[in-house]
RNA sequence: GCGGGAGUGGUGGAAUGGCAGACACGCUGGCCUUAGGAGCCAGUGCCGCAAGGCGUGGGGGUUCGAAUCCCCCCUCCCGCACCA
């Protein structure tokens, strides 16, 4: 405990107690904290334990909304708590400053994206400061500045060298509204809409830059040692979509129009069903379709391929519609039994997954079953449950993978249990060079090209001579964005029309060359920004290796779950790639991740201007103060849950803070209209009760910090305040015990309601004539273990598990004494009447259960 | 369909094997006020005058004891979805 003397005797005259005016004290303290550089982190300090606390940096839209408060102010409470516990906390902030909204604003209003962005940043800095959060502004990162994006370019070149960045033609998703391609992760929902603007995307064939995230697919599935929420791990795992199975090589049978013998490889997760394959299906885009199609089938096949190409992806992926397809007039030979099966094409087989070809086993696959039924193709059962006959008829596909199932009608494998049969079939295929174990993933390489001007230029040129694609040498970075690009009414990428940018010389041959006009996906910027916070202005390197070693990985990251398969997956990928390149040390960027919930409007709907349910934080701050907003967001429920805004709820926490104010500054006050009702018992007993209340609160609050359980933490502080309020105006007020309780209350309040805690703390210091010092430099107190154990109690007594009585007794009695006291009670006796006591269960002095018959 | 999360008073929620409903909102009554959308006190799960009974989405089970653990089912939210 500290050495603060007893409560100054403020006159119990209400007029003498100043009002709680958060709008006056909050800006004042924010200024003083900034002047004192209270939250600048000395990154070189290795005397204290380091704690890197990161919260997702905002996009500078120009307006901070309540969601920013919901993630950032509790994160600030973590920072403040850890500092009080002696940690050297690094809690930086910056801006994700490239991106489309700035360009859209430029197109609409003519203001340059850089100007729009920097103006918004200026405004948002003020708003962020109004939270009273302890951001270290000295480390601010702004991604649209050359001192940042030149290192995006440097990273790009390293990836290019390592073969982790490449360019290829691909059918990509194009947003017709934003006029950009999108990464697969950025196309959402069954309607295939742009993640940013909600417009339905279309397919286009374009040359694009990719990052080879697929190389890390397996490693990205490993979350070992990471403390991450289950939903995000599940989403990433799902997204990566690892499937184990086998590739099986079929061959084509000779036909009138082709000699046969071509290899057709299929991927299957069910090699155990190979004997049940009754036909084969190729994706309409499969390269062998043209050569295998029989002449008399070609017009129908071509028509189907054309139709497929014309159909939108939505139609094609709609699982509801009836399956379509056509036979191509060729046959494949099943490698296990030499059987000839017909080859079809159908759009339910996707060219981009597996080998773009499947063996169809209608008996054991729902889709194949539906297809076979539609076109009258045969169905052959090859798997049976233990109780089924070998030829039990199938009303639907039997897709069970029960290990007790066995193979039937499968030649030499008949009778084997499924797992063994599967393994034997694959082993035999491998031995005969007709197949191999295989793993397939659903994740695709990360498409990073964007046809936009407000982003990091991709640092390559196209040589007009014979050099081809040439990387800009490292010492010529950054490739600066031109300042004079102009938006054109017809849209498109202005860089394509900016001659000063476009025309350059080839670094290889010195001849004329054209610059790449694609810029990078802004998710590249956000995939490594936390390293840059450590040395935002360093000219020598993107990442300082010593600071990386000292501070990374990030200890705690907080932000929304909406980036589960975008930002959070890209960041893990880039970390692993940079580790392989020797740029950073660790292979995972964020040790512990927390996703807050979403704040809804008071109508329970998503906040939106059109619904008119938006809560403007600035307005709330000017009405209630930042501390009340912070506290309400923490009090409304578990942090990961979010929920609707409640206008009366914030009144409730504001009322609580006023009570804290009153009880601290006016301990002897008595409310008009009450008798000043002194609680029962002696002052000594009351003092002890108050100390017990304070130390129990401290114990609970300390525990709640570990799990970010803000709601119960605030509840405990309310309880303590209620206890103090009950003793206000009694002889207990102003005693040493009272002062201890007040002091603990303020210290516990400091991380979550930093302004009022600081103000009340300073007033107490001043009144006591002690030199001023910030409550935020105080140590987190330790609770007194003797006080938190009960010294008297009411023992709950159950009869057959139902509560029947509460028996007052001293703790520490032995079981015989407890039983005597309990069995003496009339209420207990009444319940035992006419029954036999079978046994009495004692639960560690906390409860007794009498079992009767 | 697959994966994940959740279901408790009028409301937000608390309790993760041991007194269900902490804390707060709202509501009711009272006090005090020139007044108050301020402050203070008391009450508030449901049924019942009471004694008492019932009660954590539904059903079953394990246990001396279940909101909590197990099995089956229902509902809602999120993500993925013809991925072979």
PDB file of C-alpha atoms (C1' of nucleotides) in Angstrom, chain A residues 230-231 235 238 243 267-269 316-317 319 321 323 348-350 353 358 367 442 635-636 638 641 648 655 658-659 671-674 711-712 715 718-719 722 798 804 841 843 847 849 851, chain B residues 1-7 12-15 17-20 22-26 30-33 37-42 52-55 63-66 78-84:
ATOM      1  CA  UNK A 230     -11.816 -21.069 -31.835  1.00  0.00           C
ATOM      2  CA  UNK A 231     -14.010 -19.385 -34.494  1.00  0.00           C
ATOM      3  CA  UNK A 235     -12.515 -20.343 -40.285  1.00  0.00           C
ATOM      4  CA  UNK A 238     -11.897 -24.315 -43.286  1.00  0.00           C
ATOM      5  CA  UNK A 243      -8.343 -32.884 -48.028  1.00  0.00           C
ATOM      6  CA  UNK A 267      -8.643 -36.850 -57.182  1.00  0.00           C
ATOM      7  CA  UNK A 268     -10.750 -38.703 -54.639  1.00  0.00           C
ATOM      8  CA  UNK A 269     -11.022 -38.721 -50.876  1.00  0.00           C
ATOM      9  CA  UNK A 316     -23.149 -22.579 -61.546  1.00  0.00           C
ATOM     10  CA  UNK A 317     -22.495 -22.806 -57.835  1.00  0.00           C
ATOM     11  CA  UNK A 319     -26.455 -26.323 -55.287  1.00  0.00           C
ATOM     12  CA  UNK A 321     -30.505 -26.496 -59.365  1.00  0.00           C
ATOM     13  CA  UNK A 323     -27.515 -31.135 -62.408  1.00  0.00           C
ATOM     14  CA  UNK A 348     -20.678 -29.542 -60.985  1.00  0.00           C
ATOM     15  CA  UNK A 349     -17.066 -30.551 -61.415  1.00  0.00           C
ATOM     16  CA  UNK A 350     -14.865 -27.505 -60.946  1.00  0.00           C
ATOM     17  CA  UNK A 353     -10.078 -27.865 -57.621  1.00  0.00           C
ATOM     18  CA  UNK A 358     -13.660 -37.070 -60.834  1.00  0.00           C
ATOM     19  CA  UNK A 367     -23.861 -35.405 -56.072  1.00  0.00           C
ATOM     20  CA  UNK A 442      -9.011 -25.219 -51.278  1.00  0.00           C
ATOM     21  CA  UNK A 635     -20.186  -3.243 -18.653  1.00  0.00           C
ATOM     22  CA  UNK A 636     -22.754  -4.210 -21.286  1.00  0.00           C
ATOM     23  CA  UNK A 638     -18.761 -10.093 -22.447  1.00  0.00           C
ATOM     24  CA  UNK A 641     -20.244 -10.610 -27.632  1.00  0.00           C
ATOM     25  CA  UNK A 648     -30.339   3.947 -20.355  1.00  0.00           C
ATOM     26  CA  UNK A 655     -24.584   7.379 -12.261  1.00  0.00           C
ATOM     27  CA  UNK A 658     -21.041  10.155  -9.921  1.00  0.00           C
ATOM     28  CA  UNK A 659     -21.411   7.950  -6.841  1.00  0.00           C
ATOM     29  CA  UNK A 671     -28.428  12.614   1.917  1.00  0.00           C
ATOM     30  CA  UNK A 672     -31.351  14.824   2.668  1.00  0.00           C
ATOM     31  CA  UNK A 673     -34.371  12.660   3.218  1.00  0.00           C
ATOM     32  CA  UNK A 674     -32.562   9.802   4.922  1.00  0.00           C
ATOM     33  CA  UNK A 711     -18.467  -6.600 -17.218  1.00  0.00           C
ATOM     34  CA  UNK A 712     -17.982  -8.513 -13.990  1.00  0.00           C
ATOM     35  CA  UNK A 715     -19.928  -4.992 -11.297  1.00  0.00           C
ATOM     36  CA  UNK A 718     -20.105  -1.070  -8.232  1.00  0.00           C
ATOM     37  CA  UNK A 719     -20.556  -3.434  -5.300  1.00  0.00           C
ATOM     38  CA  UNK A 722     -22.370   0.486  -2.848  1.00  0.00           C
ATOM     39  CA  UNK A 798     -29.450 -29.223   1.265  1.00  0.00           C
ATOM     40  CA  UNK A 804     -33.565 -26.186   2.965  1.00  0.00           C
ATOM     41  CA  UNK A 841     -22.001 -34.955   2.057  1.00  0.00           C
ATOM     42  CA  UNK A 843     -18.324 -29.885   0.459  1.00  0.00           C
ATOM     43  CA  UNK A 847     -22.172 -26.717   1.712  1.00  0.00           C
ATOM     44  CA  UNK A 849     -26.086 -32.158   1.580  1.00  0.00           C
ATOM     45  CA  UNK A 851     -29.133 -37.672   1.660  1.00  0.00           C
TER      46      UNK A 851
ATOM     47  C1'   G B   1     -24.935 -29.998 -46.211  1.00  0.00           C
ATOM     48  C1'   C B   2     -20.072 -28.960 -43.376  1.00  0.00           C
ATOM     49  C1'   G B   3     -17.570 -26.051 -39.519  1.00  0.00           C
ATOM     50  C1'   G B   4     -18.004 -22.623 -35.338  1.00  0.00           C
ATOM     51  C1'   G B   5     -20.766 -19.920 -31.521  1.00  0.00           C
ATOM     52  C1'   A B   6     -25.049 -19.335 -28.597  1.00  0.00           C
ATOM     53  C1'   G B   7     -30.102 -20.354 -26.020  1.00  0.00           C
ATOM     54  C1'   G B  12     -28.399  -6.580 -20.780  1.00  0.00           C
ATOM     55  C1'   G B  13     -26.245 -10.223 -18.199  1.00  0.00           C
ATOM     56  C1'   A B  14     -23.909 -13.278 -13.411  1.00  0.00           C
ATOM     57  C1'   A B  15     -22.890 -18.171 -11.698  1.00  0.00           C
ATOM     58  C1'   G B  17     -20.148 -29.571 -10.858  1.00  0.00           C
ATOM     59  C1'   G B  18     -22.122 -27.090  -4.846  1.00  0.00           C
ATOM     60  C1'   C B  19     -27.187 -21.117  -2.176  1.00  0.00           C
ATOM     61  C1'   A B  20     -29.646 -19.871  -9.999  1.00  0.00           C
ATOM     62  C1'   A B  22     -24.377 -10.974  -8.873  1.00  0.00           C
ATOM     63  C1'   C B  23     -24.201  -6.063 -11.068  1.00  0.00           C
ATOM     64  C1'   A B  24     -27.105  -2.897 -13.909  1.00  0.00           C
ATOM     65  C1'   C B  25     -31.446  -1.257 -16.848  1.00  0.00           C
ATOM     66  C1'   G B  26     -36.632  -0.948 -16.385  1.00  0.00           C
ATOM     67  C1'   G B  30     -41.564   5.723  -0.166  1.00  0.00           C
ATOM     68  C1'   C B  31     -38.268   9.909   1.396  1.00  0.00           C
ATOM     69  C1'   C B  32     -36.307  14.705   0.065  1.00  0.00           C
ATOM     70  C1'   U B  33     -37.160  18.776  -3.007  1.00  0.00           C
ATOM     71  C1'   G B  37     -35.882  13.236 -16.796  1.00  0.00           C
ATOM     72  C1'   A B  38     -31.519  15.046  -9.968  1.00  0.00           C
ATOM     73  C1'   G B  39     -30.339  12.311  -5.280  1.00  0.00           C
ATOM     74  C1'   C B  40     -31.494   8.641  -1.387  1.00  0.00           C
ATOM     75  C1'   C B  41     -34.174   4.169   0.814  1.00  0.00           C
ATOM     76  C1'   A B  42     -37.038  -0.345   0.015  1.00  0.00           C
ATOM     77  C1'   G B  52     -44.928 -24.100  -0.058  1.00  0.00           C
ATOM     78  C1'   G B  53     -44.259 -25.429  -5.105  1.00  0.00           C
ATOM     79  C1'   C B  54     -42.039 -24.516  -9.855  1.00  0.00           C
ATOM     80  C1'   G B  55     -37.919 -22.650 -12.616  1.00  0.00           C
ATOM     81  C1'   U B  63     -24.054 -37.683  -9.857  1.00  0.00           C
ATOM     82  C1'   C B  64     -25.357 -37.056  -2.945  1.00  0.00           C
ATOM     83  C1'   G B  65     -25.919 -32.640  -6.066  1.00  0.00           C
ATOM     84  C1'   A B  66     -26.375 -30.364 -13.141  1.00  0.00           C
ATOM     85  C1'   C B  78     -21.647 -16.322 -37.901  1.00  0.00           C
ATOM     86  C1'   G B  79     -18.388 -18.533 -41.637  1.00  0.00           C
ATOM     87  C1'   C B  80     -17.903 -21.914 -45.805  1.00  0.00           C
ATOM     88  C1'   A B  81     -20.628 -24.280 -49.411  1.00  0.00           C
ATOM     89  C1'   C B  82     -21.612 -29.060 -56.162  1.00  0.00           C
ATOM     90  C1'   C B  83     -14.309 -28.642 -53.052  1.00  0.00           C
ATOM     91  C1'   A B  84     -15.072 -34.866 -55.233  1.00  0.00           C
TER      92        A B  84
END
